[in-house]
Coordinates of C-alpha atoms in Angstrom, one line a residue:
M555 CA 88.6 73.2 120.1
V556 CA 86.3 70.6 118.3
G557 CA 89.4 68.9 117.0
K558 CA 90.8 68.5 120.5
L559 CA 87.6 67.1 121.8
L560 CA 87.4 64.5 119.0
A561 CA 91.2 63.8 118.8
P562 CA 91.1 60.6 120.9
E563 CA 88.3 59.1 118.7
I564 CA 90.0 60.1 115.5
K565 CA 93.4 58.9 116.7
S566 CA 91.9 55.5 117.6
L567 CA 90.5 55.1 114.2
I568 CA 93.8 56.0 112.6
D569 CA 95.7 53.6 114.8
A570 CA 93.2 50.8 114.0
R571 CA 93.6 51.7 110.3
N572 CA 89.8 51.9 110.1
F573 CA 89.9 54.4 107.2
G574 CA 86.3 53.6 106.1
A575 CA 84.9 54.7 109.5
L576 CA 87.2 57.7 109.4
R577 CA 85.8 58.7 106.0
E578 CA 82.3 58.3 107.3
V579 CA 83.1 60.6 110.3
F580 CA 83.9 63.5 108.0
R581 CA 81.7 62.8 105.0
E582 CA 78.6 64.7 106.3
W583 CA 80.6 67.5 108.0
P584 CA 80.8 71.0 106.5
P585 CA 84.3 71.6 105.0
A586 CA 85.0 74.5 107.4
D587 CA 84.4 72.2 110.4
V588 CA 86.6 69.5 109.0
A589 CA 89.4 72.0 108.5
E590 CA 89.1 73.1 112.1
V591 CA 89.5 69.5 113.3
I592 CA 92.4 68.9 111.0
L593 CA 94.3 72.0 112.3
D594 CA 94.2 70.6 115.8
L595 CA 95.9 67.3 114.8
P596 CA 99.5 66.4 114.3
E597 CA 100.8 66.9 110.7
D598 CA 101.2 63.2 110.0
E599 CA 97.6 62.5 111.0
Q600 CA 96.4 65.5 108.9
V601 CA 97.9 63.8 105.8
I602 CA 96.2 60.5 106.6
I603 CA 92.8 62.3 106.9
F604 CA 93.3 64.0 103.5
R605 CA 94.2 60.7 102.0
V606 CA 90.9 59.1 103.0
L607 CA 88.7 62.1 102.1
P608 CA 86.9 62.1 98.7
H609 CA 88.8 64.4 96.2
G610 CA 86.0 67.0 96.1
L611 CA 85.7 67.2 99.9
A612 CA 89.5 67.2 100.3
A613 CA 89.8 70.2 98.0
D614 CA 87.0 72.1 99.7
V615 CA 88.6 71.4 103.1
F616 CA 92.0 72.5 101.9
E617 CA 90.6 75.9 100.8
Y618 CA 89.6 76.6 104.4
L619 CA 93.1 76.1 105.8
D620 CA 95.4 79.1 106.2
L621 CA 98.3 79.4 103.8
D622 CA 100.9 78.1 106.3
A623 CA 98.9 74.9 106.9
Q624 CA 98.3 74.5 103.1
Q625 CA 102.0 74.8 102.3
K626 CA 103.0 72.3 105.1
L627 CA 100.4 69.8 103.8
L628 CA 101.6 70.1 100.2
R629 CA 105.1 69.3 101.3
A630 CA 103.9 66.2 103.3
M631 CA 101.4 64.8 100.8
A632 CA 102.0 62.2 98.2
H633 CA 102.3 63.4 94.6
E634 CA 98.9 62.1 93.5
Q635 CA 97.2 63.7 96.5
V636 CA 98.7 67.1 95.6
V637 CA 97.6 66.7 91.9
G638 CA 94.1 65.8 93.0
I639 CA 93.6 68.7 95.4
L640 CA 95.1 71.3 93.1
N641 CA 93.0 70.4 90.2
E642 CA 89.8 70.3 92.3
M643 CA 90.4 73.6 94.0
S644 CA 88.4 76.6 92.9
P645 CA 90.5 78.9 90.7
D646 CA 90.4 82.0 92.9
D647 CA 91.6 80.0 96.1
R648 CA 94.2 78.2 94.0
T649 CA 95.5 81.6 92.8
A650 CA 95.7 82.9 96.4
L651 CA 97.9 79.9 97.3
L652 CA 100.2 80.1 94.2
E653 CA 100.9 83.8 94.5
E654 CA 102.1 83.3 98.1
L655 CA 104.6 80.6 97.1
P656 CA 108.1 81.3 95.8
S657 CA 108.0 81.5 92.0
A658 CA 109.9 78.2 91.6
A659 CA 107.5 76.3 93.8
A660 CA 104.5 77.9 92.1
R661 CA 105.8 76.9 88.7
Q662 CA 106.3 73.4 89.9
L663 CA 102.7 73.1 91.2
I664 CA 101.3 74.7 88.0
R665 CA 103.0 71.9 86.0
L666 CA 100.9 69.4 88.0
L667 CA 97.6 70.9 86.7
T668 CA 95.7 69.5 83.8
P669 CA 96.0 71.6 80.6
E670 CA 92.7 73.2 81.1
E671 CA 93.3 74.1 84.8
R672 CA 96.9 75.2 83.9
H673 CA 95.5 77.7 81.4
V674 CA 93.1 79.1 83.9
A675 CA 95.8 79.4 86.6
Q676 CA 98.3 81.1 84.3
A677 CA 95.6 83.5 83.1
L678 CA 94.7 84.6 86.6
L679 CA 98.3 84.9 87.7
G680 CA 98.9 87.1 84.6
Y681 CA 96.8 89.9 86.0
P682 CA 98.5 92.6 88.1
E683 CA 99.1 91.8 91.8
G684 CA 96.3 93.4 93.9
S685 CA 93.9 93.5 91.0
V686 CA 90.4 92.1 90.7
G687 CA 91.8 89.6 88.1
R688 CA 93.7 87.8 90.8
L689 CA 90.5 87.3 92.8
M690 CA 88.0 86.2 90.2
T691 CA 86.9 82.7 89.1
P692 CA 85.9 81.8 85.6
D693 CA 83.2 79.4 86.9
F694 CA 79.8 81.1 86.4
I695 CA 76.5 80.6 84.6
A696 CA 76.0 82.6 81.4
V697 CA 72.9 82.5 79.2
H698 CA 71.5 84.3 76.1
E699 CA 68.6 86.7 76.1
D700 CA 66.6 84.7 73.5
W701 CA 66.5 81.6 75.8
T702 CA 63.4 80.7 77.8
V703 CA 63.2 80.2 81.5
Q704 CA 63.0 76.4 80.8
Q705 CA 66.2 76.5 78.8
V706 CA 68.0 78.5 81.5
L707 CA 66.9 76.0 84.3
D708 CA 67.9 73.0 82.1
F709 CA 71.3 74.6 81.5
V710 CA 71.8 75.3 85.2
R711 CA 71.0 71.7 86.1
E712 CA 73.5 70.5 83.6
H713 CA 76.4 72.9 84.3
G714 CA 75.6 74.5 87.7
Q715 CA 77.7 72.1 89.8
D716 CA 80.8 73.8 88.3
S717 CA 79.7 77.3 89.1
E718 CA 81.1 79.3 92.0
T719 CA 77.6 80.5 92.9
L720 CA 74.1 80.1 91.5
N721 CA 72.6 83.2 93.1
V722 CA 73.0 85.2 89.8
V723 CA 72.8 84.3 86.2
Y724 CA 74.6 86.4 83.6
V725 CA 73.2 87.4 80.2
V726 CA 75.7 87.7 77.4
D727 CA 75.5 88.3 73.7
E728 CA 77.0 86.1 70.9
R729 CA 80.5 87.5 71.6
G730 CA 80.4 86.9 75.3
K731 CA 79.8 90.6 76.1
L732 CA 77.9 91.1 79.4
I733 CA 74.5 92.8 78.8
D734 CA 72.7 92.0 82.1
D735 CA 72.7 90.0 85.4
I736 CA 69.6 88.4 86.8
R737 CA 69.0 86.9 90.2
M738 CA 68.1 83.2 90.2
R739 CA 64.9 83.8 92.0
E740 CA 63.5 85.6 89.0
F741 CA 63.8 82.4 86.9
L742 CA 62.2 80.4 89.7
L743 CA 59.2 82.6 89.9
K744 CA 58.5 83.1 86.2
P745 CA 56.6 80.8 83.8
L746 CA 58.8 78.4 81.9
T747 CA 57.9 79.9 78.6
V748 CA 59.0 83.5 79.4
K749 CA 62.1 84.6 77.6
V750 CA 65.2 86.1 79.3
S751 CA 64.8 89.3 77.3
D752 CA 61.4 89.8 79.1
I753 CA 63.0 89.5 82.5
R754 CA 66.1 91.5 82.3
D755 CA 66.1 95.2 83.4
R756 CA 69.1 96.2 81.4
T757 CA 71.0 97.5 84.4
F758 CA 74.0 95.9 86.1
V759 CA 77.1 96.6 88.1
A760 CA 80.4 95.2 87.0
L761 CA 84.2 95.3 87.7
N762 CA 87.1 95.5 85.4
V763 CA 89.9 92.9 85.6
N764 CA 92.4 95.7 86.3
D765 CA 90.4 97.4 89.1
S766 CA 92.1 97.4 92.5
Q767 CA 90.8 95.0 95.1
E768 CA 90.1 98.0 97.3
D769 CA 87.8 99.5 94.6
A770 CA 86.0 96.2 94.3
L771 CA 85.4 96.1 98.1
N772 CA 83.9 99.6 98.0
L773 CA 81.6 98.5 95.1
F774 CA 80.4 95.4 97.1
R775 CA 79.7 97.6 100.1
K776 CA 77.8 100.2 98.0
Y777 CA 75.6 97.7 96.2
D778 CA 75.3 95.0 98.9
R779 CA 76.1 92.2 96.5
T780 CA 77.2 88.6 97.1
A781 CA 78.9 88.4 93.6
L782 CA 79.9 90.8 90.9
P783 CA 80.9 90.1 87.2
V784 CA 84.3 90.9 86.0
L785 CA 84.8 92.3 82.4
D786 CA 87.9 92.8 80.3
S787 CA 88.6 96.0 78.4
S788 CA 86.1 95.0 75.6
G789 CA 83.2 94.3 78.0
I790 CA 83.6 90.6 77.7
L791 CA 82.6 88.6 80.8
V792 CA 85.7 86.7 81.9
G793 CA 84.8 85.9 85.5
I794 CA 83.1 86.7 88.8
V795 CA 84.2 87.8 92.2
T796 CA 82.3 86.5 95.3
I797 CA 81.8 87.9 98.7
D798 CA 84.0 85.4 100.5
D799 CA 87.0 86.8 98.6
M800 CA 85.9 90.3 99.5
L801 CA 85.9 89.4 103.2
D802 CA 89.5 88.3 102.9
V803 CA 90.4 91.6 101.2
A804 CA 88.5 93.5 104.0
E805 CA 90.5 91.6 106.6
A806 CA 93.8 92.3 104.9
E807 CA 93.0 96.0 104.6
A808 CA 92.0 96.2 108.2
T809 CA 95.1 94.4 109.3
E810 CA 97.3 96.7 107.2
D811 CA 95.7 99.9 108.7
I812 CA 95.9 98.6 112.2
Q813 CA 99.6 97.9 111.8
K814 CA 100.2 101.4 110.4
F815 CA 98.3 102.8 113.3
G816 CA 100.9 101.3 115.5
G817 CA 103.6 103.4 113.9
M818 CA 105.2 101.1 111.4
E819 CA 105.0 99.7 107.9
A820 CA 102.4 97.0 107.2
L821 CA 104.0 93.6 107.6
D822 CA 102.2 92.1 104.5
E823 CA 102.8 88.7 106.0
P824 CA 101.5 86.8 109.1
Y825 CA 103.4 87.8 112.2
M826 CA 104.8 84.2 112.9
R827 CA 105.8 83.8 109.2
I828 CA 107.6 87.0 108.4
P829 CA 111.4 86.7 108.8
L830 CA 112.8 88.5 111.9
W831 CA 115.1 90.8 110.0
R832 CA 112.3 91.9 107.7
M833 CA 110.0 92.7 110.6
V834 CA 112.8 94.7 112.3
R835 CA 113.3 96.7 109.0
K836 CA 109.6 97.5 108.7
R837 CA 109.5 98.7 112.4
A838 CA 112.9 100.4 112.6
G839 CA 112.2 103.1 109.9
W840 CA 109.3 104.7 111.7
L841 CA 110.9 104.3 115.1
V842 CA 113.9 106.3 113.9
I843 CA 111.6 109.0 112.5
L844 CA 109.6 109.2 115.7
F845 CA 112.9 109.2 117.7
L846 CA 114.2 112.2 115.7
G847 CA 110.8 113.9 116.1
E848 CA 111.0 113.5 119.9
M849 CA 114.4 115.1 119.8
L850 CA 112.6 118.3 118.7
T851 CA 110.8 118.1 122.1
A852 CA 114.1 118.3 123.8
T853 CA 115.0 121.3 121.6
A854 CA 111.8 123.0 122.5
M855 CA 112.4 122.5 126.2
A856 CA 115.9 123.8 125.9
N857 CA 114.5 127.1 124.6
Y858 CA 112.6 127.5 127.9
Q859 CA 115.2 126.2 130.3
D860 CA 115.6 129.6 131.9
E861 CA 111.9 129.8 132.6
I862 CA 111.9 126.3 134.0
A863 CA 114.9 127.2 136.3
K864 CA 112.9 130.2 137.6
A865 CA 109.7 128.2 138.1
V866 CA 110.5 124.5 138.5
V867 CA 106.8 123.9 139.1
L868 CA 106.3 124.3 135.3
A869 CA 108.2 121.0 134.8
L870 CA 105.7 119.1 137.0
F871 CA 102.9 119.5 134.4
L872 CA 104.9 118.6 131.3
P873 CA 103.8 114.9 131.3
L874 CA 100.2 116.0 131.7
I875 CA 100.4 118.5 128.8
I876 CA 102.3 116.1 126.5
S877 CA 100.0 113.1 127.1
S878 CA 96.8 115.2 126.8
G879 CA 97.8 116.8 123.5
G880 CA 99.0 113.5 122.0
N881 CA 95.9 111.6 123.1
S882 CA 93.5 114.1 121.7
G883 CA 95.4 114.1 118.4
S884 CA 95.5 110.4 118.2
Q885 CA 91.7 110.2 118.8
A886 CA 91.0 112.7 116.1
S887 CA 93.3 111.1 113.5
T888 CA 91.9 107.6 114.2
L889 CA 88.3 108.9 113.7
I890 CA 89.1 110.7 110.5
I891 CA 91.2 107.9 109.0
R892 CA 88.4 105.4 109.6
A893 CA 85.8 107.8 108.3
M894 CA 87.9 108.2 105.1
A895 CA 88.2 104.4 104.7
L896 CA 84.4 104.0 105.0
G897 CA 83.7 106.9 102.5
E898 CA 82.0 109.0 105.2
V899 CA 84.6 111.8 104.7
T900 CA 86.2 113.1 101.5
L901 CA 88.8 115.8 100.8
R902 CA 86.3 118.5 100.2
D903 CA 84.9 117.9 103.8
W904 CA 88.1 119.2 105.4
W905 CA 86.6 122.5 106.5
R906 CA 83.6 120.9 108.1
V907 CA 85.9 118.5 109.9
A908 CA 88.1 121.3 111.0
S909 CA 85.2 123.3 112.4
R910 CA 83.8 120.2 114.3
E911 CA 87.2 119.4 115.7
I912 CA 87.8 123.0 116.9
R913 CA 84.6 122.8 118.8
A914 CA 85.3 119.3 120.1
G915 CA 88.8 120.2 121.0
F916 CA 87.7 123.2 123.0
S917 CA 85.1 121.2 124.8
L918 CA 87.5 118.4 125.6
G919 CA 90.2 120.8 126.7
A920 CA 87.7 122.6 129.0
I921 CA 86.7 119.2 130.6
L922 CA 90.3 118.3 131.2
G923 CA 91.1 121.9 132.3
A924 CA 88.3 121.7 135.0
I925 CA 90.0 118.6 136.3
G926 CA 93.6 119.7 136.0
T927 CA 95.4 122.7 137.4
V928 CA 96.7 124.2 134.2
G929 CA 93.3 124.7 132.6
V930 CA 94.1 127.4 130.0
A931 CA 97.1 125.5 128.7
L932 CA 95.1 122.2 128.5
V933 CA 92.4 123.9 126.4
G934 CA 95.0 125.2 124.0
V935 CA 97.0 122.0 123.7
V936 CA 93.9 119.7 123.4
L937 CA 92.3 122.0 120.9
W938 CA 95.5 122.0 118.8
G939 CA 95.9 118.3 119.1
S940 CA 92.4 117.6 117.9
L941 CA 92.8 120.0 115.0
S942 CA 96.2 118.8 113.8
G943 CA 95.3 115.2 114.3
S944 CA 92.2 115.6 112.1
M945 CA 93.9 117.6 109.4
L946 CA 97.0 115.5 108.9
P947 CA 95.0 112.7 107.2
F948 CA 93.6 115.2 104.7
I949 CA 97.1 116.6 104.0
L950 CA 98.5 113.1 103.3
R951 CA 95.5 112.1 101.1
R952 CA 95.9 115.4 99.2
F953 CA 99.5 114.5 98.3
G954 CA 98.6 110.9 97.4
A955 CA 99.9 109.2 100.6
D956 CA 98.1 106.7 102.7
P957 CA 96.2 108.5 105.5
A958 CA 96.8 105.6 107.8
T959 CA 100.5 106.7 107.9
S960 CA 99.4 109.5 110.2
S961 CA 99.3 106.9 112.9
A962 CA 98.8 107.6 116.6
P963 CA 102.5 107.7 117.5
F964 CA 103.3 110.1 114.6
V965 CA 100.5 112.5 115.6
A966 CA 101.5 112.2 119.2
T967 CA 105.1 113.1 118.4
L968 CA 104.0 116.1 116.3
V969 CA 101.7 117.4 119.0
D970 CA 104.3 116.9 121.8
V971 CA 106.6 119.5 120.2
T972 CA 103.9 122.1 119.4
G973 CA 102.1 121.4 122.7
L974 CA 105.2 122.3 124.7
I975 CA 105.4 125.6 122.8
I976 CA 101.7 126.4 123.5
Y977 CA 102.2 125.5 127.2
F978 CA 105.2 127.6 127.8
S979 CA 103.8 130.5 125.8
I980 CA 100.7 130.6 127.9
A981 CA 102.8 130.2 131.1
L982 CA 104.9 133.2 130.1
V983 CA 101.8 135.4 129.5
I984 CA 100.1 134.3 132.8
M985 CA 103.1 134.2 135.1
R986 CA 105.1 137.1 133.7
G987 CA 105.9 139.5 136.5
A988 CA 105.1 137.0 139.2
M989 CA 107.4 134.0 138.9
L990 CA 109.0 134.7 135.5

């Protein structure tokens, strides 16, 4: 929106080749705002703006663009622009870009890096995909415990501009092994002659390079940190992970779960970028399974065709029964899957969840039964839907599967079949001797 409002002014500066004024327009802007403006401009004008921006600002702005925009700009930029931006990018953001590119393109870009930056990029890409090592940056402030506060502050002034964050200072021994982390405010509030060893509390939280990104996210949530140190197998401090990367992980996890809730595999790529055939493949598998599952519904109805022929009125309430059971099951499964993701529910809580859902299902069924005309059947179907929908995530988790797989369509299909059996069984008991 901002870019569209300023587009006429920016375009006039570009047409007039007034690059000095154009540079001044963006110089004082936050990189995120500059990125927003650039995305609203044509690609050729985006390239011009990047050409006039200072290298440091250009790299910062580039990091705020989505991967599609980054790749398009890399293809359109001159060689020296690409070299400048890649070498100025923070290592973690550069890794995120490189791992999304085809291997040949990634190798070509890595060759453009300086020897030092190339070593960093290759080291980060060498860690397993989805691990903390892919997210970390080696830019941090590390000090020794025999230093004074004065020495620490002097060191920060000299080297702090290269650090990803200055909120936390890490204390290491002579081998580089992490022994503590101290918030910067502690140094700002202490006398200059106090030693680091007198400030540290000898407790810290750290990640391992091979930890999964999901585990890292849970640790950030638990300890409410803006950054966490990353250690190798020997306890050596090799990098840090910051909260901005964790927000990206959280967004990716939420996207994956939401897509699974829809009854399909996670796309793992943006919707507009994934090839059509791959999207069809990811959606077709579950559609076939759900279709076959719904065929069981027809089988169940076939077993009661004589009863339906004698009392056609039974068929009138089938949509009501099917939808009520499926909806209650979908509600329950969604609640439990989210509770599992947040750590509110674990496997050993299954009995407590079952007892709660039995009571909830009975109450919900009674409410619907009071509104509908097949009250007893609705109580049974809704109770069963709530119970089965809540227990299915536990079963999947117990066998090592992703609970999100028990998505709303899958639960609905399962409850459709069993709900019909419950409905007709109750109808046979109540109507036997009358209409049946």
